[in-house]
PDB file of C-alpha atoms in Angstrom:
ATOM      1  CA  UNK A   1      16.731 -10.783 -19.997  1.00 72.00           C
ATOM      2  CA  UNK A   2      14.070 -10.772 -17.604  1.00 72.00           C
ATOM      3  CA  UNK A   3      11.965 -12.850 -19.187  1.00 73.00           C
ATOM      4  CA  UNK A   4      14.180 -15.304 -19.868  1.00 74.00           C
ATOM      5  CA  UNK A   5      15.059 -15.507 -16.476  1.00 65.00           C
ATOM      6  CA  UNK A   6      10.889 -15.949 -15.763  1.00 67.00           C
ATOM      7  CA  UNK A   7      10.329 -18.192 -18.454  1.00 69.00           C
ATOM      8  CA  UNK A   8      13.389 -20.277 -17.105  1.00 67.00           C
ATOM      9  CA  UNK A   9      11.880 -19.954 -13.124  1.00 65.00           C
ATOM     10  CA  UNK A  10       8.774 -21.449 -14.771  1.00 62.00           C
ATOM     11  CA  UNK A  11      10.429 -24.535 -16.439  1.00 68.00           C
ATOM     12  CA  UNK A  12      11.977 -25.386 -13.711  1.00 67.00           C
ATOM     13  CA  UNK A  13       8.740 -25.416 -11.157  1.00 64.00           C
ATOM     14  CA  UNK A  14       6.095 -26.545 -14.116  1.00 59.00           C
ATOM     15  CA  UNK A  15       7.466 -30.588 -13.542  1.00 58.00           C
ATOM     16  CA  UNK A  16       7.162 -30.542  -9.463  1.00 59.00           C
ATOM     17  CA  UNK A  17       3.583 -28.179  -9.936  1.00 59.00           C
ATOM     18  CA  UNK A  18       2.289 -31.189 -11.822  1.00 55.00           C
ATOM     19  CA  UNK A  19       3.993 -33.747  -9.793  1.00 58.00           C
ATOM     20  CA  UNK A  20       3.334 -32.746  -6.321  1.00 54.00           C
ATOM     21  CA  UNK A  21       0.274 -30.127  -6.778  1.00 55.00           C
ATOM     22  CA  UNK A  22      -2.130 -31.453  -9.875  1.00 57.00           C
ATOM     23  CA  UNK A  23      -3.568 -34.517  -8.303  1.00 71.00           C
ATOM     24  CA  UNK A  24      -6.367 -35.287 -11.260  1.00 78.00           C
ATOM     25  CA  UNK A  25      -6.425 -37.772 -14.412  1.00 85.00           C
ATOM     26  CA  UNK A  26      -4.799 -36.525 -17.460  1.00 88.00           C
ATOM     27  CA  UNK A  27      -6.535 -35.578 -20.304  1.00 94.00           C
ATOM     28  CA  UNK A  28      -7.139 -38.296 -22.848  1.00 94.00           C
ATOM     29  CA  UNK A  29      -7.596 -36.236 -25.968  1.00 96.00           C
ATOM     30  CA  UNK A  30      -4.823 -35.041 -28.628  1.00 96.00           C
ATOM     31  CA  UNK A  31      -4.456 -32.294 -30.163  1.00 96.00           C
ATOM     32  CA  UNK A  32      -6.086 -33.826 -33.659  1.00 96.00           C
ATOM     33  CA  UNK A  33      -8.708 -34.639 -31.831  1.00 98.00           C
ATOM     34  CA  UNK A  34      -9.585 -30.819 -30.421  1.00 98.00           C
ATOM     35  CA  UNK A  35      -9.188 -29.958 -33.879  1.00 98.00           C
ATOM     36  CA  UNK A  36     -11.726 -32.546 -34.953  1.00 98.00           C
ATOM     37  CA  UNK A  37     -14.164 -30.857 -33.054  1.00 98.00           C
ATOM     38  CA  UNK A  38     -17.324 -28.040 -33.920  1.00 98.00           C
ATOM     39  CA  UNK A  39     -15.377 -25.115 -35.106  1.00 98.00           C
ATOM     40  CA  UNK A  40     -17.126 -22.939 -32.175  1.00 98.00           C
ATOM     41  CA  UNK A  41     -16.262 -24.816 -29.788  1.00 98.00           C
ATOM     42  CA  UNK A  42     -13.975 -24.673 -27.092  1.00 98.00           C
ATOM     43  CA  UNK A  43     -12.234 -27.861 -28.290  1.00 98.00           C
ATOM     44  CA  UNK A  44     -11.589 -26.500 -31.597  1.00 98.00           C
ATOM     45  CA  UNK A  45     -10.225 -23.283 -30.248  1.00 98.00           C
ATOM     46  CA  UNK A  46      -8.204 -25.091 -27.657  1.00 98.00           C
ATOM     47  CA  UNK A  47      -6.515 -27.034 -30.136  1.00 98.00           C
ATOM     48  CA  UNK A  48      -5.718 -24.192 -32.771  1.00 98.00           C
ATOM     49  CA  UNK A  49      -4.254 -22.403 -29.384  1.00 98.00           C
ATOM     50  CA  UNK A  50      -1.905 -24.889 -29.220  1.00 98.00           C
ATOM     51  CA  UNK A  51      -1.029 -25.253 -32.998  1.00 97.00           C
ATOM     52  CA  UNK A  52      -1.153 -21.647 -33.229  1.00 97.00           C
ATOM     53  CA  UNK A  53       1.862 -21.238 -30.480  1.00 96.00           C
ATOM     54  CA  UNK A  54       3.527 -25.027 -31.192  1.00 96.00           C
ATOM     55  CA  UNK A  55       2.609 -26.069 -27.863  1.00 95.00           C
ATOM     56  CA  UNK A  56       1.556 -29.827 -26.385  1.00 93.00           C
ATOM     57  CA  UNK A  57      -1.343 -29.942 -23.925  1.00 92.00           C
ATOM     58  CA  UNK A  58       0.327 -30.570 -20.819  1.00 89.00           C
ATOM     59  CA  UNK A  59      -0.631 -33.423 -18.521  1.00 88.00           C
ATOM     60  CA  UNK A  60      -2.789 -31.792 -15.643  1.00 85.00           C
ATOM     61  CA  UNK A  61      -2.032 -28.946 -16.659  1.00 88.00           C
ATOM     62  CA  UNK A  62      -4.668 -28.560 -19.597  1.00 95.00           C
ATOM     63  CA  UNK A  63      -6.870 -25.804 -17.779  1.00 95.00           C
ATOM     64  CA  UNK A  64      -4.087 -23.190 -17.923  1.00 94.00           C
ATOM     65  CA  UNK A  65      -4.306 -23.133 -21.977  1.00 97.00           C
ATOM     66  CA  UNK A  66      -7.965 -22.962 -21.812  1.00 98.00           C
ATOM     67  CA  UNK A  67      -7.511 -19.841 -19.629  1.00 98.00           C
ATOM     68  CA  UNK A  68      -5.641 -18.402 -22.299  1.00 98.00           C
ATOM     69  CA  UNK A  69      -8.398 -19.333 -24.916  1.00 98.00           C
ATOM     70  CA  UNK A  70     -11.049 -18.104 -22.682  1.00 98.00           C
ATOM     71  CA  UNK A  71      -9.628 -15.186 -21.558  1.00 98.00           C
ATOM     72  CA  UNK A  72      -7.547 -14.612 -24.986  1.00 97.00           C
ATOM     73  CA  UNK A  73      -4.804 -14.015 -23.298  1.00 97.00           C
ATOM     74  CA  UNK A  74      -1.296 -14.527 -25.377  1.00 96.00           C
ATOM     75  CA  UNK A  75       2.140 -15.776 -24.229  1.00 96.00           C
ATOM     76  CA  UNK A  76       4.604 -13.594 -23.556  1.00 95.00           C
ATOM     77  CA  UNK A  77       5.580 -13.272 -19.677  1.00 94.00           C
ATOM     78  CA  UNK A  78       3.560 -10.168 -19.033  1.00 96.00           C
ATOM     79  CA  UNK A  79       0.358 -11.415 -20.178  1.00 97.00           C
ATOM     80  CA  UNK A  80       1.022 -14.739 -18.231  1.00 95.00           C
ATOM     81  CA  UNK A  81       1.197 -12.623 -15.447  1.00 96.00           C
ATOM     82  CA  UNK A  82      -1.736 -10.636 -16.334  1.00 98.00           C
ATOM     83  CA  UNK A  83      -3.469 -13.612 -17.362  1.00 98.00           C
ATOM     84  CA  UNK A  84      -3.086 -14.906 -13.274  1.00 97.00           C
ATOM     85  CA  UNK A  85      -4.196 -11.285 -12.188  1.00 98.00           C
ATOM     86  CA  UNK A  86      -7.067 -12.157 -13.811  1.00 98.00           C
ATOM     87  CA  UNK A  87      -7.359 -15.630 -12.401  1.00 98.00           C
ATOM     88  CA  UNK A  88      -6.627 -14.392  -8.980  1.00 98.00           C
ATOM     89  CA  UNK A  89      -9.521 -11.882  -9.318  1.00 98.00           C
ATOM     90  CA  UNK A  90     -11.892 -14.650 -10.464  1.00 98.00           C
ATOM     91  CA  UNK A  91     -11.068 -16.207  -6.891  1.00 98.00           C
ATOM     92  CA  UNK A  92      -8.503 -18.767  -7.786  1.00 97.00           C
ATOM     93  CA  UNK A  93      -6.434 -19.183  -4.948  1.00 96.00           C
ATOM     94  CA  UNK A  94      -2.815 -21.509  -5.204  1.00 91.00           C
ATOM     95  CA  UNK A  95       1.013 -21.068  -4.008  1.00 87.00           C
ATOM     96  CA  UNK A  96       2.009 -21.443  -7.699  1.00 87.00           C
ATOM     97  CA  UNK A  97      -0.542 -18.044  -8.557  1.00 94.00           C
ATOM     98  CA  UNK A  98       1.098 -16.150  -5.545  1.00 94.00           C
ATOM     99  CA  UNK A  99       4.731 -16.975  -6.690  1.00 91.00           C
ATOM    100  CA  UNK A 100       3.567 -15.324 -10.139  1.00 93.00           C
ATOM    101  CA  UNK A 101       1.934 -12.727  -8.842  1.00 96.00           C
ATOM    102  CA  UNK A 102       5.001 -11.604  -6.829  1.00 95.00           C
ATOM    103  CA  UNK A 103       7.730 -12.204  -8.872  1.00 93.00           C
ATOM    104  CA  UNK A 104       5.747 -10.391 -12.082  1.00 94.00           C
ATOM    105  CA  UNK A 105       4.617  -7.524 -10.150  1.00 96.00           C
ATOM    106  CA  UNK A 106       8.349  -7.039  -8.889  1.00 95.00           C
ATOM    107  CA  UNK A 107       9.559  -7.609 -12.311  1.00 94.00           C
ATOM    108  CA  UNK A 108       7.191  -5.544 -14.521  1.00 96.00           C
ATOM    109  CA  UNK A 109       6.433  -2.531 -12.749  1.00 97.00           C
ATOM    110  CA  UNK A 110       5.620  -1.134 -15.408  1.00 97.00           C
ATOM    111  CA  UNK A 111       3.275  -2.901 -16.328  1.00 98.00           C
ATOM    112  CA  UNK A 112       0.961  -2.745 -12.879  1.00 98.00           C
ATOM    113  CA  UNK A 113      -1.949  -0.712 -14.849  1.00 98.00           C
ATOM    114  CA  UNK A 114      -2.272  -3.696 -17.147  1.00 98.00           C
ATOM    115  CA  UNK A 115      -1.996  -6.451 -14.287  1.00 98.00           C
ATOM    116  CA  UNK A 116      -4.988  -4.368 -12.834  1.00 98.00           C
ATOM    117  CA  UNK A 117      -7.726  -4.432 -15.671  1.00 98.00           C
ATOM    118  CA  UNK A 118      -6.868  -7.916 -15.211  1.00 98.00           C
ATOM    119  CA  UNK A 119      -7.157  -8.438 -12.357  1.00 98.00           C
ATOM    120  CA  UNK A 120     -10.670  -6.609 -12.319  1.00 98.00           C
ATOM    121  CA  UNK A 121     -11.856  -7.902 -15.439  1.00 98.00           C
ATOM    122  CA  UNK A 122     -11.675 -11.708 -13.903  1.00 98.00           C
ATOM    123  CA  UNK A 123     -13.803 -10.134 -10.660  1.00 98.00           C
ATOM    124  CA  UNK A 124     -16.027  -9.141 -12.940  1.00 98.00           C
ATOM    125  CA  UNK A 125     -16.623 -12.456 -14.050  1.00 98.00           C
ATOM    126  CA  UNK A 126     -18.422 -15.311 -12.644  1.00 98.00           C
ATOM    127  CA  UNK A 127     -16.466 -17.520 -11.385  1.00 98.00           C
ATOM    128  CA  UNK A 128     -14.997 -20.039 -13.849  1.00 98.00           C
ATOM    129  CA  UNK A 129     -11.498 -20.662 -12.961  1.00 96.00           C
ATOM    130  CA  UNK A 130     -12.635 -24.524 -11.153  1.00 94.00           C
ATOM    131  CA  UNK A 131     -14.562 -25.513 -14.087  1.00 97.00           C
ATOM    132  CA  UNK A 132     -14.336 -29.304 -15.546  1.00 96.00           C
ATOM    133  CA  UNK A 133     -13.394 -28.090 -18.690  1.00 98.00           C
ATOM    134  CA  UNK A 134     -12.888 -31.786 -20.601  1.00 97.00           C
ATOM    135  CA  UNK A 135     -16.350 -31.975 -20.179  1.00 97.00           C
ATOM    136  CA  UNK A 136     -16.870 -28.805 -22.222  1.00 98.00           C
ATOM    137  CA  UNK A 137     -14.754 -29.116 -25.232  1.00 98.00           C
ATOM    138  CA  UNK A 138     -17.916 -29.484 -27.419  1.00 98.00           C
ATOM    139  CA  UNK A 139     -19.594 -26.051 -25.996  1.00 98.00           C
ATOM    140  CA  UNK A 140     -19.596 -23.093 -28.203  1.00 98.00           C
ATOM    141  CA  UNK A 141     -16.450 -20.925 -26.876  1.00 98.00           C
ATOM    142  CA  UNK A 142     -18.554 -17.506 -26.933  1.00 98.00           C
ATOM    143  CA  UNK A 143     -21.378 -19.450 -25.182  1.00 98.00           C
ATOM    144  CA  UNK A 144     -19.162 -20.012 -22.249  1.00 98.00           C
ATOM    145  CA  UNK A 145     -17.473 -16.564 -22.721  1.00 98.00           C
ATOM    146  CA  UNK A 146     -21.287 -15.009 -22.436  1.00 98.00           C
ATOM    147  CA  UNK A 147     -22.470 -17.171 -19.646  1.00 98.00           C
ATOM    148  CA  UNK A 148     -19.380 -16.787 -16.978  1.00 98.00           C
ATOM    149  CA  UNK A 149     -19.275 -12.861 -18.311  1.00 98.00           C
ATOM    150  CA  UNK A 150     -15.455 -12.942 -19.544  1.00 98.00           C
ATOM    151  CA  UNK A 151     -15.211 -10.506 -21.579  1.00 91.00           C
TER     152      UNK A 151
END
């Protein structure tokens, strides 16, 4: 029930997010066209993400699936949620990752020990979260991986 109710809460502030909060371009590629791509690259693995899960690449909101892929994170609500701890302990910083961060944490308990490795796995990366990642859909996924330390 609970995560019906979250996954609800986030279809109902995903279409304002983009509106009033995601000021850049688009992304002008399809999902095809990721697939197209160097099997190890980002691209690729971006686009079997989203076949993988039957999901659309959002407008403006393309980065958050290429957290998952870079982080491999899945989809259920908790590891959304963890998947932010780990954002917010790579240094991103937005009202949107607060409102998750608080409403997960009061909703899964339980699962504070995971939401914690997160969290300190993304300090223990370099900071990635603000990268221009259309411009890196032809770079080898583990290269990135390796070079911002996200393991």
């Amino acid at each position: 029930m609970r995560d019906l109710f979250i996954e609800k809460l986030y279809e109902i502030s995903k279409k304002p997010y983009q509106k009033l909060f995601k000021k850049g371009e688009p992304w002008t590629i399809s999902q095809k066209e990721l697939l197209q791509l160097p099997e190890e690259s980002l691209g690729f693995h971006l686009g079997c993400f989203l076949l993988k899960y039957n999901f659309e690449i959002q407008p403006k909101l393309e980065n958050h699936d290429v957290f998952h892929v870079l982080t491999n994170t899945g989809v259920s609500v908790p590891e959304e949620i963890g998947m932010q701890y780990f954002l917010y302990g790579n240094g991103k910083r937005s009202f949107y990752l607060y409102m998750v961060l608080v409403t997960g944490t009061l909703f899964y308990p339980a699962k504070i020990s995971y939401f914690k490795s997160q969290y300190q796995r993304g300090k223990n990366a370099l900071i990635f979260h603000s990268l221009d990642y259309s411009k890196m859909l032809n770079i080898p996924l583990n290269t990135i991986r390796n070079t911002f330390k996200i393991i």
